[in-house]
Amino acid sequence: MTIGISIALILSSMLMVLLVLLHKGKGGGLSDMFGGGFSSSFGGSSVVERNLDRLTVITGAVWLICIIALGLILRP
């Protein structure tokens, strides 16, 4: 059980980093530095941004649930 939750936590953490970096930047941050071409091609599409926001929130919820579950399982 612990190994499965740990794997889900690692995967959700990596996906969260990727999703946050894909968001359209509002200033000169990391998203402008690394995702300049990607954000310029999808920047005008509000549907893509909304879906990216939803996916980021869902991934964050999965990450939080994994953290709480591991904390409850590994508590002495």
CSV table of C-alpha atoms in Angstrom, one decimal:
chain,number,residue,atom,x,y,z
A,1,MET,CA,0.0,0.0,0.0
A,2,THR,CA,2.8,2.4,1.0
A,3,ILE,CA,4.7,1.7,-2.2
A,4,GLY,CA,1.7,2.4,-4.4
A,5,ILE,CA,0.9,5.7,-2.7
A,6,SER,CA,4.6,6.7,-2.9
A,7,ILE,CA,4.7,5.9,-6.7
A,8,ALA,CA,1.5,7.9,-7.2
A,9,LEU,CA,3.0,10.8,-5.2
A,10,ILE,CA,6.2,10.8,-7.3
A,11,LEU,CA,4.2,10.7,-10.6
A,12,SER,CA,1.8,13.5,-9.5
A,13,SER,CA,4.7,15.6,-8.3
A,14,MET,CA,6.4,15.3,-11.7
A,15,LEU,CA,3.2,16.0,-13.6
A,16,MET,CA,2.5,19.0,-11.3
A,17,VAL,CA,5.9,20.6,-12.2
A,18,LEU,CA,5.3,20.0,-15.9
A,19,LEU,CA,1.8,21.5,-15.8
A,20,VAL,CA,2.8,24.6,-13.8
A,21,LEU,CA,5.6,25.3,-16.3
A,22,LEU,CA,3.2,25.0,-19.2
A,23,HIS,CA,0.9,27.7,-17.9
A,24,LYS,CA,0.9,31.0,-19.7
A,25,GLY,CA,3.1,33.5,-17.9
A,26,LYS,CA,1.9,36.9,-16.9
A,27,GLY,CA,5.4,38.2,-16.6
A,28,GLY,CA,9.0,37.3,-17.3
A,29,GLY,CA,9.1,34.1,-15.4
A,30,LEU,CA,10.1,30.5,-16.1
A,31,SER,CA,7.2,29.9,-18.4
A,32,ASP,CA,8.4,32.6,-20.8
A,33,MET,CA,11.9,31.3,-20.7
A,34,PHE,CA,11.2,27.7,-21.4
A,35,GLY,CA,7.7,27.7,-23.0
A,36,GLY,CA,8.0,30.6,-25.3
A,37,GLY,CA,7.0,28.8,-28.4
A,38,PHE,CA,4.4,26.7,-26.8
A,39,SER,CA,2.6,29.6,-25.1
A,40,SER,CA,2.7,31.7,-28.3
A,41,SER,CA,1.0,28.9,-30.3
A,42,PHE,CA,-1.7,28.2,-27.7
A,43,GLY,CA,-1.8,31.5,-26.0
A,44,GLY,CA,-5.0,32.7,-27.7
A,45,SER,CA,-7.0,29.6,-26.9
A,46,SER,CA,-9.0,30.0,-23.7
A,47,VAL,CA,-10.2,26.4,-23.9
A,48,VAL,CA,-6.7,25.1,-23.7
A,49,GLU,CA,-6.0,27.3,-20.7
A,50,ARG,CA,-9.1,26.3,-18.9
A,51,ASN,CA,-8.4,22.6,-19.4
A,52,LEU,CA,-4.8,23.1,-18.3
A,53,ASP,CA,-6.1,24.8,-15.1
A,54,ARG,CA,-8.5,22.0,-14.4
A,55,LEU,CA,-5.8,19.4,-14.9
A,56,THR,CA,-3.5,21.3,-12.6
A,57,VAL,CA,-6.1,21.5,-9.9
A,58,ILE,CA,-6.9,17.8,-10.2
A,59,THR,CA,-3.3,16.8,-10.1
A,60,GLY,CA,-2.8,19.0,-7.0
A,61,ALA,CA,-5.7,17.3,-5.3
A,62,VAL,CA,-4.3,13.9,-6.1
A,63,TRP,CA,-0.9,15.1,-4.7
A,64,LEU,CA,-2.5,16.4,-1.5
A,65,ILE,CA,-4.5,13.2,-1.0
A,66,CYS,CA,-1.3,11.1,-1.4
A,67,ILE,CA,0.6,13.3,1.1
A,68,ILE,CA,-2.2,12.9,3.7
A,69,ALA,CA,-2.5,9.2,3.1
A,70,LEU,CA,1.2,8.6,3.5
A,71,GLY,CA,1.2,10.7,6.7
A,72,LEU,CA,-1.6,8.6,8.1
A,73,ILE,CA,-0.1,5.3,7.1
A,74,LEU,CA,3.4,6.1,8.3
A,75,ARG,CA,2.4,7.7,11.6
A,76,PRO,CA,3.9,5.8,14.6
